[in-house]
Amino acid sequence: MTKKLNKNEDISSTAAKKKIEKNFETLIFIDTNIFLDFYRIRNNVSIKYLNEIIDHEELIITSNQVEMEFKKNRQSAIRESIFETAKKPVIGISYPAIVSDHESLEKIKNSKKDIEIEQSKIKETIEQILKKPNEYDRVYISLEKIFKTSRKINLSRNDERRFEIRDLASKRFTLGYPPRKKDDNSIGDAINWEWIINCAIGEDKNIIIVTRDGDYGTIDKENCYLNDWLLEEFKDRVGDKKNIRLTDKLSEAFKWVKIPVTSDMIEEEQKIINMNNAWDYMNARRMQEDVSNVRNLINNSSWDSFLIDRMSKDQLPSWTERLNMERLPVNENLLDFLSHPLRDKPLSRSDHKKE
């Protein structure tokens, strides 16, 4: 039976300790992809990170935009866990008849049953986390405390400042300002950036942005570099005395502001980063192979069939049809055709539509 989590219970490991007021000079913005990676970090390390976030919520910049993005993509992140858990144990191996009465075979069969039972329990728990996150999902419950707490640096859905932030975000998006993804049709990143600027000015603080995508700058194995325009804009709007830093490691951001970080927190986070980098590398290789395959198709296909079709029908075939055409023998009449314009008559109505 899946155990429900008590929402009124303080999840933080340090909740019992007396809180001490700290004068932090820096605020931290945590991007949505970092929160989603809490579902991929093993050994309860994600809970350690969440505990520290809750204990230091006064320096965590959040917004309804990040909350929405997290809840929109949460189920997809959990599905990865379901996929791994749903795999059957590889125990059904055939053995020679000569050992069919061996006592170890019976133990193997019983072990397989036990594994399947325990596996089904884990899968049931994951399904409960999907269906009722406010009762079973510790990551969700922890972040709800951050998203729903009324704080100066939390742009909630009921905050009137959200309209001003949206207007500024819409303007910068229209002008093509970063941060934004290629072919982006959403102002989400622009909203987050405008809110970061607003918090830096209002609280008179430095800023750390923690993210694992390239929306805010360049991220490589050793260093992270904030986008040139964003850095210049930050200095113009917030002031030269304040600094802004970019990192892909939450543990690094914590160390910069003296939040305690354990060795297992650092190690598990690095595993996730390595895994994400490997995934990006594989996707890039697949894209390169796809481009190479298309180029080969184009290079190996014959323009003879295109010209013959062009002469007979006076219309262009689709690229799909073009790439699937068989190579035809060269027609000598094509030489005369190539020496004349492709069109010696006015465009038909159907031609106009194609153009």
Short mmCIF file of C-alpha atoms in Angstrom, two decimals, residues 66-280:
data_model
loop_
_atom_site.label_atom_id
_atom_site.label_comp_id
_atom_site.label_asym_id
_atom_site.label_seq_id
_atom_site.Cartn_x
_atom_site.Cartn_y
_atom_site.Cartn_z
CA VAL A 66 8.11 28.64 -13.47
CA GLU A 67 5.33 26.95 -11.51
CA MET A 68 3.28 26.48 -14.67
CA GLU A 69 6.26 25.10 -16.63
CA PHE A 70 7.07 22.68 -13.83
CA LYS A 71 3.51 21.36 -13.58
CA LYS A 72 3.20 21.17 -17.36
CA ASN A 73 6.28 18.95 -17.69
CA ARG A 74 6.24 17.07 -14.37
CA GLN A 75 4.39 14.03 -15.71
CA SER A 76 6.80 13.63 -18.64
CA ALA A 77 9.75 13.58 -16.24
CA ILE A 78 8.05 10.94 -14.10
CA ARG A 79 7.21 8.80 -17.12
CA GLU A 80 10.90 8.12 -17.53
CA SER A 81 10.81 6.43 -14.13
CA ILE A 82 7.72 4.43 -15.09
CA PHE A 83 9.45 3.21 -18.25
CA GLU A 84 12.44 1.93 -16.32
CA THR A 85 10.33 0.31 -13.60
CA ALA A 86 7.97 -1.35 -16.06
CA LYS A 87 10.82 -3.41 -17.54
CA LYS A 88 10.50 -7.10 -16.77
CA PRO A 89 13.36 -8.75 -14.81
CA VAL A 90 15.60 -10.82 -17.05
CA ILE A 91 15.42 -14.12 -15.19
CA GLY A 92 13.50 -16.33 -17.61
CA ILE A 93 16.61 -18.11 -18.89
CA SER A 94 16.32 -21.65 -20.29
CA TYR A 95 18.43 -24.32 -18.63
CA PRO A 96 19.45 -27.77 -19.89
CA ALA A 97 17.11 -30.62 -19.01
CA ILE A 98 19.96 -32.34 -17.19
CA VAL A 99 19.68 -29.76 -14.38
CA SER A 100 15.89 -29.41 -14.43
CA ASP A 101 15.61 -30.92 -10.94
CA HIS A 102 18.28 -28.69 -9.43
CA GLU A 103 17.10 -26.94 -6.27
CA SER A 104 18.55 -23.62 -7.46
CA LEU A 105 16.00 -23.47 -10.29
CA GLU A 106 13.16 -23.42 -7.79
CA LYS A 107 14.88 -20.59 -5.90
CA ILE A 108 15.26 -18.65 -9.15
CA LYS A 109 11.55 -19.05 -9.92
CA ASN A 110 10.58 -17.85 -6.44
CA SER A 111 12.99 -14.92 -6.70
CA LYS A 112 11.44 -13.92 -10.01
CA LYS A 113 7.98 -13.87 -8.43
CA ASP A 114 9.23 -11.80 -5.50
CA ILE A 115 10.91 -9.31 -7.84
CA GLU A 116 7.75 -8.94 -9.93
CA ILE A 117 5.68 -8.34 -6.77
CA GLU A 118 8.04 -5.66 -5.48
CA GLN A 119 8.29 -4.15 -8.94
CA SER A 120 4.51 -3.85 -9.15
CA LYS A 121 4.50 -2.06 -5.76
CA ILE A 122 7.02 0.49 -7.03
CA LYS A 123 5.00 1.00 -10.19
CA GLU A 124 1.85 1.50 -8.11
CA THR A 125 3.62 4.17 -6.06
CA ILE A 126 4.72 5.99 -9.20
CA GLU A 127 1.17 5.87 -10.56
CA GLN A 128 -0.11 7.38 -7.31
CA ILE A 129 2.50 10.12 -7.61
CA LEU A 130 1.18 10.84 -11.10
CA LYS A 131 -2.49 10.84 -10.10
CA LYS A 132 -2.31 12.56 -6.72
CA PRO A 133 0.88 14.64 -6.52
CA ASN A 134 -0.37 16.72 -3.58
CA GLU A 135 -0.54 13.51 -1.49
CA TYR A 136 2.30 11.30 -2.74
CA ASP A 137 4.87 13.41 -4.61
CA ARG A 138 7.49 14.81 -2.21
CA VAL A 139 9.05 16.98 -4.91
CA TYR A 140 5.67 18.47 -5.80
CA ILE A 141 4.69 19.05 -2.16
CA SER A 142 8.01 20.73 -1.39
CA LEU A 143 7.85 23.05 -4.39
CA GLU A 144 4.23 23.92 -3.63
CA LYS A 145 5.48 25.47 -0.40
CA ILE A 146 7.83 27.65 -2.42
CA PHE A 147 5.32 28.54 -5.14
CA LYS A 148 2.41 29.30 -2.78
CA THR A 149 4.26 31.22 -0.07
CA SER A 150 3.69 34.97 -0.21
CA ARG A 151 7.12 36.55 -0.63
CA LYS A 152 8.46 39.73 -2.24
CA ILE A 153 10.45 37.72 -4.78
CA ASN A 154 7.64 35.30 -5.65
CA LEU A 155 5.53 36.56 -8.58
CA SER A 156 2.34 34.68 -7.83
CA ARG A 157 -0.80 34.52 -9.90
CA ASN A 158 -2.51 37.02 -7.59
CA ASP A 159 0.32 39.56 -7.70
CA GLU A 160 -0.68 42.73 -9.54
CA ARG A 161 2.93 43.23 -10.64
CA ARG A 162 2.52 40.35 -13.07
CA PHE A 163 0.77 42.63 -15.61
CA GLU A 164 3.69 45.05 -15.76
CA ILE A 165 6.16 42.14 -16.07
CA ARG A 166 4.12 40.60 -18.89
CA ASP A 167 4.01 43.89 -20.80
CA LEU A 168 7.78 44.29 -20.56
CA ALA A 169 8.28 40.64 -21.56
CA SER A 170 5.99 40.99 -24.56
CA LYS A 171 7.88 44.08 -25.73
CA ARG A 172 11.32 42.46 -25.51
CA PHE A 173 10.02 39.32 -27.21
CA THR A 174 8.67 41.41 -30.11
CA LEU A 175 12.06 43.12 -30.44
CA GLY A 176 13.84 39.76 -30.50
CA TYR A 177 15.71 40.26 -27.24
CA PRO A 178 17.13 37.28 -25.32
CA PRO A 179 16.50 35.11 -23.46
CA ARG A 180 14.55 33.02 -25.93
CA LYS A 181 14.83 29.76 -27.82
CA LYS A 182 15.08 29.46 -31.58
CA ASP A 183 11.64 29.58 -33.21
CA ASP A 184 10.16 30.34 -29.79
CA ASN A 185 6.50 31.41 -29.78
CA SER A 186 6.22 31.92 -26.02
CA ILE A 187 7.32 34.84 -23.84
CA GLY A 188 8.01 32.56 -20.84
CA ASP A 189 11.77 33.15 -20.74
CA ALA A 190 11.23 36.88 -21.19
CA ILE A 191 8.83 36.92 -18.22
CA ASN A 192 11.39 35.18 -16.02
CA TRP A 193 14.16 37.60 -17.05
CA GLU A 194 12.06 40.70 -16.43
CA TRP A 195 11.13 39.33 -13.01
CA ILE A 196 14.79 38.63 -12.21
CA ILE A 197 15.65 42.25 -13.09
CA ASN A 198 12.72 43.51 -11.00
CA CYS A 199 13.88 41.50 -7.96
CA ALA A 200 17.50 42.62 -8.36
CA ILE A 201 16.47 46.28 -8.43
CA GLY A 202 13.80 46.03 -5.72
CA GLU A 203 15.92 44.03 -3.28
CA ASP A 204 19.26 45.60 -4.28
CA LYS A 205 20.87 42.15 -4.61
CA ASN A 206 23.26 40.20 -6.80
CA ILE A 207 21.79 37.42 -8.93
CA ILE A 208 22.67 33.79 -9.65
CA ILE A 209 20.80 32.03 -12.49
CA VAL A 210 20.81 28.22 -12.33
CA THR A 211 19.79 26.56 -15.60
CA ARG A 212 20.84 23.68 -17.86
CA ASP A 213 19.71 25.03 -21.20
CA GLY A 214 21.25 27.69 -23.41
CA ASP A 215 18.52 30.32 -23.12
CA TYR A 216 20.55 32.60 -20.86
CA GLY A 217 24.01 32.02 -22.27
CA THR A 218 26.65 29.46 -23.18
CA ILE A 219 27.16 26.39 -21.01
CA ASP A 220 30.15 24.07 -21.40
CA LYS A 221 31.85 21.48 -19.23
CA GLU A 222 34.04 23.92 -17.33
CA ASN A 223 32.32 27.31 -17.36
CA CYS A 224 29.05 29.10 -18.02
CA TYR A 225 28.90 32.48 -19.76
CA LEU A 226 25.90 34.78 -19.53
CA ASN A 227 24.65 36.09 -22.87
CA ASP A 228 26.53 39.30 -23.80
CA TRP A 229 23.37 41.35 -24.23
CA LEU A 230 21.83 40.11 -20.97
CA LEU A 231 24.98 41.01 -19.05
CA GLU A 232 25.08 44.50 -20.56
CA GLU A 233 21.36 44.99 -19.94
CA PHE A 234 21.70 43.87 -16.32
CA LYS A 235 24.46 46.40 -15.70
CA ASP A 236 22.46 49.19 -17.38
CA ARG A 237 19.23 48.53 -15.49
CA VAL A 238 20.45 47.26 -12.11
CA GLY A 239 23.78 49.06 -11.82
CA ASP A 240 27.50 48.35 -12.12
CA LYS A 241 27.80 47.59 -8.41
CA LYS A 242 25.65 44.47 -8.69
CA ASN A 243 26.78 41.21 -10.25
CA ILE A 244 25.03 38.38 -12.06
CA ARG A 245 26.36 34.85 -12.54
CA LEU A 246 25.25 31.86 -14.61
CA THR A 247 25.73 28.21 -13.63
CA ASP A 248 24.29 24.80 -14.48
CA LYS A 249 24.93 23.44 -10.97
CA LEU A 250 22.60 24.18 -8.07
CA SER A 251 25.30 22.89 -5.71
CA GLU A 252 27.67 25.55 -7.04
CA ALA A 253 25.08 28.31 -6.50
CA PHE A 254 24.53 27.06 -2.94
CA LYS A 255 28.26 27.14 -2.20
CA TRP A 256 28.52 30.71 -3.48
CA VAL A 257 25.94 31.86 -0.89
CA LYS A 258 27.24 29.58 1.90
CA ILE A 259 24.36 27.10 1.86
CA PRO A 260 25.62 23.69 3.05
CA VAL A 261 26.18 21.09 0.32
CA THR A 262 27.17 17.46 0.89
CA SER A 263 29.43 15.36 -1.33
CA ASP A 264 26.60 13.09 -2.46
CA MET A 265 24.59 16.13 -3.56
CA ILE A 266 27.48 17.25 -5.76
CA GLU A 267 28.11 13.76 -7.16
CA GLU A 268 24.48 13.01 -8.00
CA GLU A 269 24.00 16.37 -9.67
CA GLN A 270 27.10 15.83 -11.80
CA LYS A 271 25.72 12.43 -12.89
CA ILE A 272 22.54 14.12 -14.09
CA ILE A 273 24.51 16.76 -15.99
CA ASN A 274 26.67 14.07 -17.62
CA MET A 275 23.56 12.11 -18.56
CA ASN A 276 21.90 15.20 -20.07
CA ASN A 277 25.06 16.02 -22.02
CA ALA A 278 25.23 12.47 -23.37
CA TRP A 279 21.57 12.68 -24.41
CA ASP A 280 22.16 16.00 -26.19
#
